[in-house]
């Protein structure tokens, strides 16, 4: 019998905003900007289609999208 894929279970688990923030920043590769509650709220407001059925976050659905969005967001702040 195959054992459960714990990494997949962790990635798909629904998370609250603070829970997602903690895991996102804990596992962040060197050189990536860290997220904040305010930035994640802005991301959610800007990308409402990523949150169709509920307000929950998950690593598999949102982590890469946030990682792609945050650097551009930081560059925009610097240029303003």
Short mmCIF file of N, CA and C in Angstrom, two decimals:
data_model
loop_
_atom_site.label_atom_id
_atom_site.label_comp_id
_atom_site.label_asym_id
_atom_site.label_seq_id
_atom_site.Cartn_x
_atom_site.Cartn_y
_atom_site.Cartn_z
N UNK A 1 0.85 -1.19 0.00
CA UNK A 1 0.00 0.00 0.00
C UNK A 1 0.89 1.25 0.00
N UNK A 2 0.50 2.19 -0.81
CA UNK A 2 1.26 3.43 -0.94
C UNK A 2 0.94 4.36 0.22
N UNK A 3 1.98 4.97 0.79
CA UNK A 3 1.76 5.91 1.89
C UNK A 3 1.27 7.24 1.33
N UNK A 4 0.56 8.01 2.15
CA UNK A 4 0.01 9.29 1.66
C UNK A 4 1.14 10.26 1.30
N UNK A 5 0.88 11.07 0.30
CA UNK A 5 1.82 12.10 -0.14
C UNK A 5 1.63 13.33 0.77
N UNK A 6 2.45 13.42 1.80
CA UNK A 6 2.29 14.49 2.80
C UNK A 6 2.52 15.87 2.21
N UNK A 7 3.44 15.97 1.25
CA UNK A 7 3.69 17.27 0.62
C UNK A 7 2.47 17.73 -0.17
N UNK A 8 1.83 16.81 -0.87
CA UNK A 8 0.63 17.16 -1.63
C UNK A 8 -0.51 17.55 -0.68
N UNK A 9 -0.68 16.80 0.38
CA UNK A 9 -1.72 17.13 1.36
C UNK A 9 -1.49 18.52 1.93
N UNK A 10 -0.24 18.84 2.27
CA UNK A 10 0.11 20.16 2.81
C UNK A 10 -0.17 21.25 1.79
N UNK A 11 0.15 21.00 0.52
CA UNK A 11 -0.04 22.00 -0.54
C UNK A 11 -1.51 22.28 -0.82
N UNK A 12 -2.34 21.27 -0.70
CA UNK A 12 -3.76 21.43 -1.04
C UNK A 12 -4.63 21.85 0.14
N UNK A 13 -4.09 21.82 1.34
CA UNK A 13 -4.88 22.16 2.52
C UNK A 13 -5.31 23.63 2.49
N UNK A 14 -6.60 23.89 2.71
CA UNK A 14 -7.06 25.29 2.77
C UNK A 14 -6.45 26.00 3.98
N UNK A 15 -6.03 27.23 3.77
CA UNK A 15 -5.37 28.00 4.82
C UNK A 15 -6.03 29.35 5.00
N UNK A 16 -5.97 29.86 6.20
CA UNK A 16 -6.40 31.24 6.45
C UNK A 16 -5.31 32.16 5.91
N UNK A 17 -5.59 33.42 5.81
CA UNK A 17 -4.60 34.39 5.35
C UNK A 17 -3.35 34.36 6.22
N UNK A 18 -3.48 34.43 7.57
CA UNK A 18 -2.27 34.37 8.40
C UNK A 18 -1.51 33.04 8.27
N UNK A 19 -2.23 31.95 8.10
CA UNK A 19 -1.59 30.65 7.92
C UNK A 19 -0.81 30.58 6.62
N UNK A 20 -1.40 31.08 5.54
CA UNK A 20 -0.71 31.12 4.25
C UNK A 20 0.52 32.02 4.34
N UNK A 21 0.39 33.16 4.96
CA UNK A 21 1.50 34.10 5.09
C UNK A 21 2.68 33.45 5.79
N UNK A 22 2.43 32.75 6.89
CA UNK A 22 3.50 32.11 7.64
C UNK A 22 4.22 31.06 6.80
N UNK A 23 3.45 30.17 6.19
CA UNK A 23 4.07 29.11 5.39
C UNK A 23 4.77 29.69 4.16
N UNK A 24 4.16 30.67 3.52
CA UNK A 24 4.77 31.30 2.35
C UNK A 24 6.12 31.89 2.70
N UNK A 25 6.19 32.68 3.75
CA UNK A 25 7.44 33.34 4.13
C UNK A 25 8.46 32.36 4.70
N UNK A 26 8.02 31.31 5.38
CA UNK A 26 8.95 30.32 5.94
C UNK A 26 9.68 29.55 4.85
N UNK A 27 9.01 29.25 3.76
CA UNK A 27 9.59 28.44 2.68
C UNK A 27 10.07 29.28 1.51
N UNK A 28 10.22 30.55 1.69
CA UNK A 28 10.57 31.46 0.61
C UNK A 28 12.03 31.29 0.19
N UNK A 29 12.29 31.13 -1.11
CA UNK A 29 13.68 31.05 -1.58
C UNK A 29 14.41 32.37 -1.34
N UNK A 30 15.70 32.28 -1.17
CA UNK A 30 16.53 33.46 -0.97
C UNK A 30 16.38 34.40 -2.15
N UNK A 31 16.23 35.67 -1.86
CA UNK A 31 16.12 36.68 -2.91
C UNK A 31 14.71 37.08 -3.27
N UNK A 32 13.72 36.32 -2.82
CA UNK A 32 12.34 36.69 -3.11
C UNK A 32 11.83 37.62 -2.02
N UNK A 33 11.04 38.63 -2.40
CA UNK A 33 10.49 39.53 -1.38
C UNK A 33 9.47 38.80 -0.51
N UNK A 34 9.49 39.10 0.76
CA UNK A 34 8.54 38.51 1.70
C UNK A 34 7.17 39.15 1.53
N UNK A 35 6.15 38.39 1.85
CA UNK A 35 4.78 38.90 1.79
C UNK A 35 4.40 39.48 3.14
N UNK A 36 3.39 40.33 3.12
CA UNK A 36 2.79 40.88 4.33
C UNK A 36 1.28 40.68 4.21
N UNK A 37 0.60 40.82 5.32
CA UNK A 37 -0.87 40.72 5.30
C UNK A 37 -1.44 41.75 4.31
N UNK A 38 -0.93 42.97 4.35
CA UNK A 38 -1.45 44.02 3.47
C UNK A 38 -1.24 43.68 2.00
N UNK A 39 -0.05 43.16 1.66
CA UNK A 39 0.21 42.80 0.27
C UNK A 39 -0.67 41.65 -0.19
N UNK A 40 -0.87 40.66 0.69
CA UNK A 40 -1.73 39.54 0.31
C UNK A 40 -3.18 39.98 0.15
N UNK A 41 -3.63 40.91 0.95
CA UNK A 41 -4.98 41.45 0.77
C UNK A 41 -5.10 42.18 -0.56
N UNK A 42 -4.06 42.92 -0.93
CA UNK A 42 -4.06 43.60 -2.23
C UNK A 42 -4.06 42.58 -3.37
N UNK A 43 -3.26 41.53 -3.23
CA UNK A 43 -3.23 40.47 -4.25
C UNK A 43 -4.61 39.86 -4.42
N UNK A 44 -5.25 39.56 -3.31
CA UNK A 44 -6.59 38.95 -3.37
C UNK A 44 -7.60 39.89 -4.02
N UNK A 45 -7.52 41.16 -3.69
CA UNK A 45 -8.44 42.14 -4.27
C UNK A 45 -8.19 42.29 -5.77
N UNK A 46 -6.93 42.27 -6.17
CA UNK A 46 -6.55 42.42 -7.57
C UNK A 46 -6.87 41.17 -8.39
N UNK A 47 -6.79 40.00 -7.76
CA UNK A 47 -6.97 38.73 -8.46
C UNK A 47 -8.16 37.95 -7.88
N UNK A 48 -9.30 38.55 -7.90
CA UNK A 48 -10.51 37.93 -7.32
C UNK A 48 -10.84 36.58 -7.96
N UNK A 49 -10.51 36.40 -9.22
CA UNK A 49 -10.85 35.14 -9.90
C UNK A 49 -10.09 33.95 -9.33
N UNK A 50 -9.00 34.16 -8.61
CA UNK A 50 -8.26 33.07 -7.99
C UNK A 50 -8.95 32.57 -6.71
N UNK A 51 -9.98 33.25 -6.27
CA UNK A 51 -10.69 32.93 -5.03
C UNK A 51 -12.18 32.79 -5.32
N UNK A 52 -12.54 31.84 -6.14
CA UNK A 52 -13.92 31.73 -6.61
C UNK A 52 -14.91 31.31 -5.53
N UNK A 53 -14.69 30.18 -4.92
CA UNK A 53 -15.71 29.62 -4.04
C UNK A 53 -15.61 30.06 -2.58
N UNK A 54 -14.40 30.32 -2.15
CA UNK A 54 -14.26 30.71 -0.74
C UNK A 54 -13.06 31.64 -0.59
N UNK A 55 -12.86 32.06 0.61
CA UNK A 55 -11.79 33.02 0.88
C UNK A 55 -10.50 32.33 1.31
N UNK A 56 -10.43 31.02 1.20
CA UNK A 56 -9.26 30.29 1.66
C UNK A 56 -8.12 30.37 0.67
N UNK A 57 -6.92 30.27 1.21
CA UNK A 57 -5.69 30.24 0.43
C UNK A 57 -5.18 28.81 0.44
N UNK A 58 -4.38 28.45 -0.56
CA UNK A 58 -3.68 27.17 -0.54
C UNK A 58 -2.36 27.35 -1.28
N UNK A 59 -1.37 26.59 -0.88
CA UNK A 59 -0.07 26.70 -1.51
C UNK A 59 -0.12 26.31 -2.98
N UNK A 60 -0.86 25.25 -3.31
CA UNK A 60 -0.87 24.80 -4.71
C UNK A 60 -1.56 25.78 -5.64
N UNK A 61 -2.53 26.53 -5.17
CA UNK A 61 -3.25 27.46 -6.04
C UNK A 61 -2.67 28.87 -6.04
N UNK A 62 -2.05 29.28 -4.95
CA UNK A 62 -1.71 30.69 -4.82
C UNK A 62 -0.22 31.01 -4.68
N UNK A 63 0.59 30.07 -4.21
CA UNK A 63 1.98 30.40 -3.91
C UNK A 63 2.74 30.91 -5.14
N UNK A 64 2.72 30.19 -6.23
CA UNK A 64 3.45 30.63 -7.42
C UNK A 64 2.91 31.94 -7.95
N UNK A 65 1.61 32.09 -7.92
CA UNK A 65 1.02 33.35 -8.41
C UNK A 65 1.46 34.54 -7.57
N UNK A 66 1.52 34.36 -6.26
CA UNK A 66 2.01 35.43 -5.38
C UNK A 66 3.49 35.68 -5.66
N UNK A 67 4.26 34.61 -5.84
CA UNK A 67 5.70 34.76 -6.11
C UNK A 67 5.93 35.51 -7.43
N UNK A 68 5.08 35.32 -8.41
CA UNK A 68 5.20 36.04 -9.68
C UNK A 68 4.76 37.50 -9.54
N UNK A 69 3.76 37.74 -8.71
CA UNK A 69 3.18 39.07 -8.56
C UNK A 69 4.01 39.98 -7.67
N UNK A 70 4.54 39.46 -6.58
CA UNK A 70 5.23 40.30 -5.59
C UNK A 70 6.42 41.08 -6.14
N UNK A 71 7.35 40.46 -6.88
CA UNK A 71 8.48 41.26 -7.39
C UNK A 71 8.03 42.43 -8.27
N UNK A 72 7.05 42.20 -9.12
CA UNK A 72 6.53 43.28 -9.95
C UNK A 72 5.90 44.36 -9.09
N UNK A 73 5.23 43.96 -8.05
CA UNK A 73 4.60 44.91 -7.11
C UNK A 73 5.65 45.76 -6.42
N UNK A 74 6.76 45.14 -5.99
CA UNK A 74 7.84 45.87 -5.36
C UNK A 74 8.51 46.83 -6.34
N UNK A 75 8.73 46.40 -7.57
CA UNK A 75 9.34 47.28 -8.58
C UNK A 75 8.45 48.48 -8.86
N UNK A 76 7.15 48.27 -8.87
CA UNK A 76 6.21 49.37 -9.11
C UNK A 76 6.31 50.40 -7.98
N UNK A 77 6.42 49.93 -6.73
CA UNK A 77 6.55 50.85 -5.60
C UNK A 77 7.83 51.68 -5.70
N UNK A 78 8.91 51.06 -6.12
CA UNK A 78 10.20 51.76 -6.21
C UNK A 78 10.17 52.83 -7.29
N UNK A 79 9.50 52.55 -8.40
CA UNK A 79 9.48 53.51 -9.50
C UNK A 79 8.49 54.65 -9.30
N UNK A 80 7.59 54.53 -8.38
CA UNK A 80 6.59 55.60 -8.16
C UNK A 80 7.14 56.75 -7.37
#
